[in-house]
Amino acid sequence: MRVAILSRNPKLYSTRRLVEAGEERGHQVDVIDTMHCYMDITSNSPSVRYHGKKLPHYDAVIPRIGASVTFYGTSVVRQFEMMGTYSINESVAISRSRDKLRSLQLLSRKGIGMPRTGFAHSPDKIDDLIKNVGGAPVVIKLLEGTQGIGVVLADTHKAAESIIEAFMGLNASILVQEYIKEAGGTDIRCFVVGGKVIAAMKRQAAPGEFRSNLHRGGSASLTRLSPQERKTAVDAAKTMGLNCCGVDILRSNHGPVVMEVNSSPGLEGIETATGKNVASMVFEFIEKSARPNNTKTRGKG
Ligand code: ADP
Ligand code: MG
């Protein structure tokens, strides 16, 4: 097969590993910088142009779209879908998962466990917003944050009020969430491919920190998932419509709760922690699924 990885940076661990694994399995793999693609969207035979030339036909694309370029990136993926190219994650599913509020609303609608969560932009009653998720301590999150930046733990009701007021001053939308203390600074990253958890790791926050992000000094190790955790991860991926994603779960007293679903999960942490060839498993799924027009929306979404 001829496969394109849509990535801004061929040097990234995840991109390099996908190229390597694809080539090992006998495929021709190109890395295409999504942001340099351009398109004639009016033509009745849609195509994507790159470096002054029409791109060749690809059997499949693997979108690795950074959060900061979701809007343009997903439109490039949509163009590939219109051309009949199979995309492991569809453009609509990527857009859906990038909107944290929309994602949590969808997960809640399907009855998937999550921390009690409120969201707000300019609440007229901050006090009620905090009480409504069970009161302090609460976790307050800026909607646009990634890698743990913009995620704050407010120990007391007063602190929570001040932080929410400060964020309101910045004209930002926020999430106010029940603090899952019993998780002890640990979360579980489940790597889901084709409706199965193919690898999972536990991430432990650095001492004195509650955020387990590896970018915040967290450390990764192996973990065994309970059947309920496995089901939660698979259900979350299905709800988002993502064939390949990372589902982040906290172990709470009321069962596994989903924090977020990532449509471009990194490979370095999970391959290192588990010793599994995750990149190769991604290709194994593509080999089974990549047929012309085998996306749900074919670019119509
Ligand atoms: P980001 O998108 O920036 O990674 P997350 O929502 O994943 O933001 O939060 C970052 C980290 O903070 C999580 O990995 C988790 O360890 C911790 N955390 C987030 N929300 C909660 C919560 N409600 N209770 C306990 N810990 C949390
Ligand atoms: Mg996170």
mmCIF file of C-alpha atoms and ligand atoms in Angstrom:
data_model
loop_
_atom_site.group_PDB
_atom_site.id
_atom_site.type_symbol
_atom_site.label_atom_id
_atom_site.label_comp_id
_atom_site.label_asym_id
_atom_site.label_seq_id
_atom_site.Cartn_x
_atom_site.Cartn_y
_atom_site.Cartn_z
ATOM 1 C CA MET A 1 0.000 0.000 0.000
ATOM 2 C CA ARG A 2 0.956 3.598 -0.377
ATOM 3 C CA VAL A 3 0.345 5.453 2.874
ATOM 4 C CA ALA A 4 0.766 9.122 3.806
ATOM 5 C CA ILE A 5 1.412 10.304 7.333
ATOM 6 C CA LEU A 6 0.038 13.804 7.737
ATOM 7 C CA SER A 7 2.500 15.361 10.133
ATOM 8 C CA ARG A 8 4.265 18.673 10.471
ATOM 9 C CA ASN A 9 7.504 17.105 11.584
ATOM 10 C CA PRO A 10 9.122 13.923 10.182
ATOM 11 C CA LYS A 11 11.641 13.949 13.046
ATOM 12 C CA LEU A 12 9.053 13.377 15.790
ATOM 13 C CA TYR A 13 9.326 9.969 17.469
ATOM 14 C CA SER A 14 5.740 9.004 16.552
ATOM 15 C CA THR A 15 6.154 9.988 12.901
ATOM 16 C CA ARG A 16 9.502 8.199 12.580
ATOM 17 C CA ARG A 17 8.153 5.034 14.174
ATOM 18 C CA LEU A 18 5.107 4.961 11.900
ATOM 19 C CA VAL A 19 7.345 5.318 8.817
ATOM 20 C CA GLU A 20 9.628 2.571 10.101
ATOM 21 C CA ALA A 21 6.805 0.174 10.978
ATOM 22 C CA GLY A 22 4.990 0.783 7.674
ATOM 23 C CA GLU A 23 8.135 0.153 5.651
ATOM 24 C CA GLU A 24 8.924 -2.987 7.661
ATOM 25 C CA ARG A 25 5.491 -4.294 6.682
ATOM 26 C CA GLY A 26 6.269 -3.628 3.025
ATOM 27 C CA HIS A 27 4.391 -0.372 2.458
ATOM 28 C CA GLN A 28 5.522 2.816 0.807
ATOM 29 C CA VAL A 29 5.186 5.548 3.437
ATOM 30 C CA ASP A 30 5.501 9.298 2.830
ATOM 31 C CA VAL A 31 5.385 12.082 5.400
ATOM 32 C CA ILE A 32 3.339 15.039 4.178
ATOM 33 C CA ASP A 33 3.327 18.374 5.982
ATOM 34 C CA THR A 34 -0.389 19.036 6.389
ATOM 35 C CA MET A 35 0.033 22.785 6.564
ATOM 36 C CA HIS A 36 1.847 22.915 3.210
ATOM 37 C CA CYS A 37 -0.916 21.045 1.383
ATOM 38 C CA TYR A 38 -3.240 23.121 -0.755
ATOM 39 C CA MET A 39 -6.301 22.181 -2.722
ATOM 40 C CA ASP A 40 -8.611 23.132 -5.514
ATOM 41 C CA ILE A 41 -11.893 22.423 -3.807
ATOM 42 C CA THR A 42 -14.060 23.341 -6.790
ATOM 43 C CA SER A 43 -12.645 20.722 -9.158
ATOM 44 C CA ASN A 44 -14.922 17.744 -9.764
ATOM 45 C CA SER A 45 -11.960 15.434 -9.365
ATOM 46 C CA PRO A 46 -10.667 16.509 -5.954
ATOM 47 C CA SER A 47 -6.932 16.402 -5.379
ATOM 48 C CA VAL A 48 -4.325 17.672 -2.981
ATOM 49 C CA ARG A 49 -1.317 19.666 -4.185
ATOM 50 C CA TYR A 50 2.037 19.767 -2.448
ATOM 51 C CA HIS A 51 5.329 21.408 -3.456
ATOM 52 C CA GLY A 52 3.825 22.473 -6.799
ATOM 53 C CA LYS A 53 2.617 18.996 -7.791
ATOM 54 C CA LYS A 54 -0.513 16.918 -7.452
ATOM 55 C CA LEU A 55 0.001 14.274 -4.771
ATOM 56 C CA PRO A 56 -0.100 10.664 -6.001
ATOM 57 C CA HIS A 57 -2.938 8.349 -5.006
ATOM 58 C CA TYR A 58 -2.686 7.101 -1.446
ATOM 59 C CA ASP A 59 -4.522 4.029 -0.185
ATOM 60 C CA ALA A 60 -4.565 5.425 3.324
ATOM 61 C CA VAL A 61 -3.613 8.449 5.390
ATOM 62 C CA ILE A 62 -2.662 8.603 9.057
ATOM 63 C CA PRO A 63 -3.539 12.085 10.309
ATOM 64 C CA ARG A 64 -1.283 13.367 13.098
ATOM 65 C CA ILE A 65 -2.898 16.763 13.452
ATOM 66 C CA GLY A 66 -1.564 19.042 16.188
ATOM 67 C CA ALA A 67 -4.126 20.759 18.413
ATOM 68 C CA SER A 68 -3.076 24.212 17.168
ATOM 69 C CA VAL A 69 -3.799 23.341 13.510
ATOM 70 C CA THR A 70 -6.995 21.319 13.896
ATOM 71 C CA PHE A 71 -9.055 23.569 11.639
ATOM 72 C CA TYR A 72 -6.815 23.490 8.564
ATOM 73 C CA GLY A 73 -5.555 19.974 9.274
ATOM 74 C CA THR A 74 -9.020 18.427 9.321
ATOM 75 C CA SER A 75 -9.926 20.150 6.055
ATOM 76 C CA VAL A 76 -6.930 18.453 4.405
ATOM 77 C CA VAL A 77 -8.069 15.089 5.826
ATOM 78 C CA ARG A 78 -11.580 15.795 4.489
ATOM 79 C CA GLN A 79 -10.139 16.412 1.038
ATOM 80 C CA PHE A 80 -8.441 12.992 1.124
ATOM 81 C CA GLU A 81 -11.761 11.436 2.157
ATOM 82 C CA MET A 82 -13.451 13.123 -0.814
ATOM 83 C CA MET A 83 -10.802 11.525 -3.025
ATOM 84 C CA GLY A 84 -11.817 8.120 -1.652
ATOM 85 C CA THR A 85 -8.647 7.718 0.399
ATOM 86 C CA TYR A 86 -9.067 5.815 3.636
ATOM 87 C CA SER A 87 -8.208 7.801 6.749
ATOM 88 C CA ILE A 88 -7.598 5.868 9.977
ATOM 89 C CA ASN A 89 -9.352 8.690 11.831
ATOM 90 C CA GLU A 90 -11.995 10.633 9.963
ATOM 91 C CA SER A 91 -11.964 14.408 9.833
ATOM 92 C CA VAL A 92 -15.328 14.702 11.618
ATOM 93 C CA ALA A 93 -14.154 12.465 14.443
ATOM 94 C CA ILE A 94 -10.955 14.468 14.873
ATOM 95 C CA SER A 95 -12.883 17.768 15.022
ATOM 96 C CA ARG A 96 -15.370 16.260 17.466
ATOM 97 C CA SER A 97 -12.658 15.025 19.826
ATOM 98 C CA ARG A 98 -10.789 18.342 19.760
ATOM 99 C CA ASP A 99 -13.737 20.159 21.274
ATOM 100 C CA LYS A 100 -13.487 19.197 24.951
ATOM 101 C CA LEU A 101 -16.995 20.322 25.835
ATOM 102 C CA ARG A 102 -18.563 18.548 22.899
ATOM 103 C CA SER A 103 -16.592 15.383 23.693
ATOM 104 C CA LEU A 104 -17.653 15.343 27.332
ATOM 105 C CA GLN A 105 -21.270 15.976 26.392
ATOM 106 C CA LEU A 106 -21.170 13.058 23.946
ATOM 107 C CA LEU A 107 -19.511 10.729 26.463
ATOM 108 C CA SER A 108 -22.028 11.690 29.113
ATOM 109 C CA ARG A 109 -24.885 11.077 26.717
ATOM 110 C CA LYS A 110 -23.621 7.514 26.227
ATOM 111 C CA GLY A 111 -23.420 6.993 29.974
ATOM 112 C CA ILE A 112 -19.619 6.703 29.995
ATOM 113 C CA GLY A 113 -18.111 7.449 33.406
ATOM 114 C CA MET A 114 -16.458 10.826 33.852
ATOM 115 C CA PRO A 115 -15.641 13.153 36.719
ATOM 116 C CA ARG A 116 -18.551 15.391 37.702
ATOM 117 C CA THR A 117 -17.999 18.346 35.422
ATOM 118 C CA GLY A 118 -19.457 21.790 34.947
ATOM 119 C CA PHE A 119 -18.559 24.214 32.258
ATOM 120 C CA ALA A 120 -18.982 27.897 32.001
ATOM 121 C CA HIS A 121 -17.926 31.068 30.292
ATOM 122 C CA SER A 122 -19.233 33.914 32.415
ATOM 123 C CA PRO A 123 -21.151 32.234 35.236
ATOM 124 C CA ASP A 124 -23.416 34.624 37.097
ATOM 125 C CA LYS A 125 -23.150 32.435 40.175
ATOM 126 C CA ILE A 126 -19.607 31.065 40.648
ATOM 127 C CA ASP A 127 -20.532 29.738 44.047
ATOM 128 C CA ASP A 128 -23.238 27.512 42.561
ATOM 129 C CA LEU A 129 -20.931 26.334 39.753
ATOM 130 C CA ILE A 130 -18.461 25.015 42.351
ATOM 131 C CA LYS A 131 -21.097 23.474 44.634
ATOM 132 C CA ASN A 132 -22.749 21.813 41.690
ATOM 133 C CA VAL A 133 -19.755 19.524 41.082
ATOM 134 C CA GLY A 134 -19.563 18.633 44.767
ATOM 135 C CA GLY A 135 -17.611 21.598 46.148
ATOM 136 C CA ALA A 136 -13.875 22.128 46.767
ATOM 137 C CA PRO A 137 -11.388 20.723 46.115
ATOM 138 C CA VAL A 138 -12.052 21.069 42.385
ATOM 139 C CA VAL A 139 -9.938 20.982 39.243
ATOM 140 C CA ILE A 140 -10.341 23.985 36.960
ATOM 141 C CA LYS A 141 -9.316 23.661 33.323
ATOM 142 C CA LEU A 142 -8.852 26.162 30.577
ATOM 143 C CA LEU A 143 -10.563 24.790 27.513
ATOM 144 C CA GLU A 144 -7.641 25.433 25.175
ATOM 145 C CA GLY A 145 -4.995 23.825 27.373
ATOM 146 C CA THR A 146 -2.878 20.773 26.478
ATOM 147 C CA GLN A 147 -0.013 18.951 28.203
ATOM 148 C CA GLY A 148 -1.331 19.903 31.610
ATOM 149 C CA ILE A 149 -0.973 23.658 31.064
ATOM 150 C CA GLY A 150 -4.103 25.469 32.191
ATOM 151 C CA VAL A 151 -5.136 22.693 34.617
ATOM 152 C CA VAL A 152 -5.302 23.973 38.195
ATOM 153 C CA LEU A 153 -6.193 22.292 41.475
ATOM 154 C CA ALA A 154 -8.155 24.562 43.818
ATOM 155 C CA ASP A 155 -8.023 23.160 47.351
ATOM 156 C CA THR A 156 -10.570 25.482 48.911
ATOM 157 C CA HIS A 157 -13.822 27.110 47.861
ATOM 158 C CA LYS A 158 -12.177 30.570 48.120
ATOM 159 C CA ALA A 159 -9.248 29.537 45.915
ATOM 160 C CA ALA A 160 -11.650 28.064 43.360
ATOM 161 C CA GLU A 161 -13.628 31.311 43.242
ATOM 162 C CA SER A 162 -10.506 33.422 42.709
ATOM 163 C CA ILE A 163 -9.194 31.174 39.945
ATOM 164 C CA ILE A 164 -12.541 31.139 38.146
ATOM 165 C CA GLU A 165 -12.748 34.925 38.424
ATOM 166 C CA ALA A 166 -9.227 35.252 37.012
ATOM 167 C CA PHE A 167 -10.061 32.998 34.041
ATOM 168 C CA MET A 168 -13.286 34.946 33.483
ATOM 169 C CA GLY A 169 -11.168 38.089 33.281
ATOM 170 C CA LEU A 170 -9.287 36.441 30.402
ATOM 171 C CA ASN A 171 -12.569 35.843 28.576
ATOM 172 C CA ALA A 172 -11.925 32.089 28.543
ATOM 173 C CA SER A 173 -14.298 29.141 28.713
ATOM 174 C CA ILE A 174 -13.547 26.831 31.594
ATOM 175 C CA LEU A 175 -14.297 23.394 32.954
ATOM 176 C CA VAL A 176 -14.841 22.869 36.669
ATOM 177 C CA GLN A 177 -14.396 19.281 37.690
ATOM 178 C CA GLU A 178 -14.648 17.087 40.731
ATOM 179 C CA TYR A 179 -11.087 16.365 41.951
ATOM 180 C CA ILE A 180 -10.461 12.615 41.862
ATOM 181 C CA LYS A 181 -8.147 12.585 44.868
ATOM 182 C CA GLU A 182 -8.108 8.807 45.152
ATOM 183 C CA ALA A 183 -6.366 8.591 41.755
ATOM 184 C CA GLY A 184 -3.282 9.762 43.658
ATOM 185 C CA GLY A 185 -1.773 11.690 40.759
ATOM 186 C CA THR A 186 -2.029 8.642 38.499
ATOM 187 C CA ASP A 187 -3.906 8.266 35.262
ATOM 188 C CA ILE A 188 -4.180 5.460 32.733
ATOM 189 C CA ARG A 189 -3.511 5.982 29.041
ATOM 190 C CA CYS A 190 -5.327 3.365 26.967
ATOM 191 C CA PHE A 191 -4.184 3.132 23.359
ATOM 192 C CA VAL A 192 -7.198 2.021 21.353
ATOM 193 C CA VAL A 193 -6.943 0.756 17.780
ATOM 194 C CA GLY A 194 -9.889 -0.669 15.872
ATOM 195 C CA GLY A 195 -12.103 -1.019 18.953
ATOM 196 C CA LYS A 196 -9.486 -2.788 21.104
ATOM 197 C CA VAL A 197 -7.109 -1.554 23.772
ATOM 198 C CA ILE A 198 -3.786 -2.663 22.246
ATOM 199 C CA ALA A 199 -1.562 -1.140 24.935
ATOM 200 C CA ALA A 200 -1.988 0.670 28.235
ATOM 201 C CA MET A 201 0.273 2.475 30.655
ATOM 202 C CA LYS A 202 -0.014 4.116 34.018
ATOM 203 C CA ARG A 203 1.342 7.630 34.366
ATOM 204 C CA GLN A 204 2.360 8.829 37.801
ATOM 205 C CA ALA A 205 2.745 12.536 38.527
ATOM 206 C CA ALA A 206 6.042 13.840 39.870
ATOM 207 C CA PRO A 207 6.132 14.243 43.692
ATOM 208 C CA GLY A 208 4.023 17.204 44.843
ATOM 209 C CA GLU A 209 2.212 17.372 41.492
ATOM 210 C CA PHE A 210 -1.301 16.106 40.704
ATOM 211 C CA ARG A 211 -0.962 16.245 36.912
ATOM 212 C CA SER A 212 0.471 13.039 35.493
ATOM 213 C CA ASN A 213 1.383 14.440 32.050
ATOM 214 C CA LEU A 214 4.790 13.146 30.940
ATOM 215 C CA HIS A 215 5.499 16.743 29.843
ATOM 216 C CA ARG A 216 5.009 17.769 33.484
ATOM 217 C CA GLY A 217 7.597 15.293 34.733
ATOM 218 C CA GLY A 218 5.270 12.293 35.109
ATOM 219 C CA SER A 219 6.664 8.768 34.740
ATOM 220 C CA ALA A 220 5.121 5.863 32.837
ATOM 221 C CA SER A 221 4.894 2.205 33.783
ATOM 222 C CA LEU A 222 2.981 -0.931 32.872
ATOM 223 C CA THR A 223 -0.476 -1.566 34.268
ATOM 224 C CA ARG A 224 -3.150 -4.233 33.994
ATOM 225 C CA LEU A 225 -6.595 -2.987 33.054
ATOM 226 C CA SER A 226 -9.767 -4.279 34.644
ATOM 227 C CA PRO A 227 -12.469 -5.433 32.206
ATOM 228 C CA GLN A 228 -14.492 -2.343 33.170
ATOM 229 C CA GLU A 229 -11.571 -0.033 32.366
ATOM 230 C CA ARG A 230 -11.045 -1.751 29.041
ATOM 231 C CA LYS A 231 -14.737 -1.394 28.195
ATOM 232 C CA THR A 232 -14.766 2.277 29.207
ATOM 233 C CA ALA A 233 -11.822 3.016 26.886
ATOM 234 C CA VAL A 234 -13.345 1.119 23.967
ATOM 235 C CA ASP A 235 -16.762 2.769 24.471
ATOM 236 C CA ALA A 236 -15.175 6.233 24.636
ATOM 237 C CA ALA A 237 -13.264 5.647 21.371
ATOM 238 C CA LYS A 238 -16.424 4.374 19.705
ATOM 239 C CA THR A 239 -18.457 7.345 20.910
ATOM 240 C CA MET A 240 -15.894 9.726 19.434
ATOM 241 C CA GLY A 241 -15.796 7.689 16.204
ATOM 242 C CA LEU A 242 -12.011 7.325 16.415
ATOM 243 C CA ASN A 243 -10.319 4.143 15.155
ATOM 244 C CA CYS A 244 -7.017 5.118 16.698
ATOM 245 C CA CYS A 245 -6.835 7.184 19.870
ATOM 246 C CA GLY A 246 -5.564 7.536 23.391
ATOM 247 C CA VAL A 247 -8.215 7.418 26.093
ATOM 248 C CA ASP A 248 -7.145 8.870 29.443
ATOM 249 C CA ILE A 249 -8.845 7.395 32.468
ATOM 250 C CA LEU A 250 -8.715 8.092 36.206
ATOM 251 C CA ARG A 251 -9.338 5.323 38.734
ATOM 252 C CA SER A 252 -12.046 6.825 40.930
ATOM 253 C CA ASN A 253 -14.097 5.465 43.827
ATOM 254 C CA HIS A 254 -17.043 5.353 41.461
ATOM 255 C CA GLY A 255 -15.215 3.359 38.784
ATOM 256 C CA PRO A 256 -13.131 4.402 35.799
ATOM 257 C CA VAL A 257 -13.762 7.976 34.625
ATOM 258 C CA VAL A 258 -12.677 9.363 31.264
ATOM 259 C CA MET A 259 -10.813 12.666 31.234
ATOM 260 C CA GLU A 260 -10.058 13.048 27.580
ATOM 261 C CA VAL A 261 -9.739 11.282 24.243
ATOM 262 C CA ASN A 262 -6.731 12.158 22.093
ATOM 263 C CA SER A 263 -6.931 11.601 18.328
ATOM 264 C CA SER A 264 -3.137 11.809 17.793
ATOM 265 C CA PRO A 265 -1.779 9.843 20.741
ATOM 266 C CA GLY A 266 2.012 9.862 21.082
ATOM 267 C CA LEU A 267 3.887 6.591 20.587
ATOM 268 C CA GLU A 268 7.068 7.196 22.558
ATOM 269 C CA GLY A 269 5.682 6.880 26.090
ATOM 270 C CA ILE A 270 3.474 3.900 25.344
ATOM 271 C CA GLU A 271 6.038 1.931 23.282
ATOM 272 C CA THR A 272 8.721 2.528 25.899
ATOM 273 C CA ALA A 273 6.500 1.620 28.851
ATOM 274 C CA THR A 274 4.975 -1.490 27.285
ATOM 275 C CA GLY A 275 7.724 -2.674 24.932
ATOM 276 C CA LYS A 276 5.015 -3.184 22.305
ATOM 277 C CA ASN A 277 5.334 -2.324 18.638
ATOM 278 C CA VAL A 278 2.304 -0.031 18.661
ATOM 279 C CA ALA A 279 3.222 1.551 15.301
ATOM 280 C CA SER A 280 3.115 -1.853 13.638
ATOM 281 C CA MET A 281 -0.288 -2.593 15.184
ATOM 282 C CA VAL A 282 -1.608 0.670 13.732
ATOM 283 C CA PHE A 283 -0.519 -0.544 10.287
ATOM 284 C CA GLU A 284 -2.003 -3.978 10.892
ATOM 285 C CA PHE A 285 -5.376 -2.283 11.408
ATOM 286 C CA ILE A 286 -4.931 -0.121 8.289
ATOM 287 C CA GLU A 287 -4.139 -3.227 6.214
ATOM 288 C CA LYS A 288 -7.478 -4.708 7.291
ATOM 289 C CA SER A 289 -9.518 -1.543 6.841
ATOM 290 C CA ALA A 290 -8.088 0.562 4.013
ATOM 291 C CA ARG A 291 -10.397 0.125 1.071
ATOM 292 C CA PRO A 292 -11.440 2.926 -1.267
ATOM 293 C CA ASN A 293 -14.236 5.029 0.235
ATOM 294 C CA ASN A 294 -14.252 2.978 3.415
ATOM 295 C CA THR A 295 -14.756 6.066 5.547
ATOM 296 C CA LYS A 296 -18.188 6.727 7.011
ATOM 297 C CA THR A 297 -18.638 10.228 5.659
ATOM 298 C CA ARG A 298 -16.425 10.254 2.527
ATOM 299 C CA GLY A 299 -15.747 13.879 3.242
ATOM 300 C CA LYS A 300 -19.422 14.794 3.591
ATOM 301 C CA GLY A 301 -19.282 15.423 7.319
HETATM 302 P P1 ADP B 1 -4.419 18.194 29.358
HETATM 303 O O1 ADP B 1 -5.319 18.146 28.169
HETATM 304 O O2 ADP B 1 -3.704 19.493 29.494
HETATM 305 O O3 ADP B 1 -3.525 16.988 29.448
HETATM 306 P P2 ADP B 1 -6.030 16.929 31.411
HETATM 307 O O4 ADP B 1 -7.475 17.174 31.556
HETATM 308 O O5 ADP B 1 -5.611 15.651 30.793
HETATM 309 O O6 ADP B 1 -5.401 18.169 30.618
HETATM 310 O O7 ADP B 1 -5.363 17.069 32.843
HETATM 311 C C1 ADP B 1 -3.949 16.932 33.068
HETATM 312 C C2 ADP B 1 -3.662 15.963 34.240
HETATM 313 O O8 ADP B 1 -4.214 16.469 35.448
HETATM 314 C C3 ADP B 1 -4.309 14.605 34.060
HETATM 315 O O9 ADP B 1 -3.476 13.734 33.316
HETATM 316 C C4 ADP B 1 -4.510 14.132 35.498
HETATM 317 O O10 ADP B 1 -3.340 13.525 36.000
HETATM 318 C C5 ADP B 1 -4.763 15.423 36.240
HETATM 319 N N1 ADP B 1 -6.219 15.650 36.383
HETATM 320 C C6 ADP B 1 -7.019 16.257 35.470
HETATM 321 N N2 ADP B 1 -8.305 16.300 35.874
HETATM 322 C C7 ADP B 1 -8.341 15.713 37.073
HETATM 323 C C8 ADP B 1 -9.382 15.449 38.030
HETATM 324 N N3 ADP B 1 -10.640 15.831 37.803
HETATM 325 N N4 ADP B 1 -9.047 14.817 39.184
HETATM 326 C C9 ADP B 1 -7.764 14.428 39.407
HETATM 327 N N5 ADP B 1 -6.735 14.656 38.582
HETATM 328 C C10 ADP B 1 -7.003 15.284 37.406
HETATM 329 MG MG MG B 2 -4.200 15.054 29.340
#
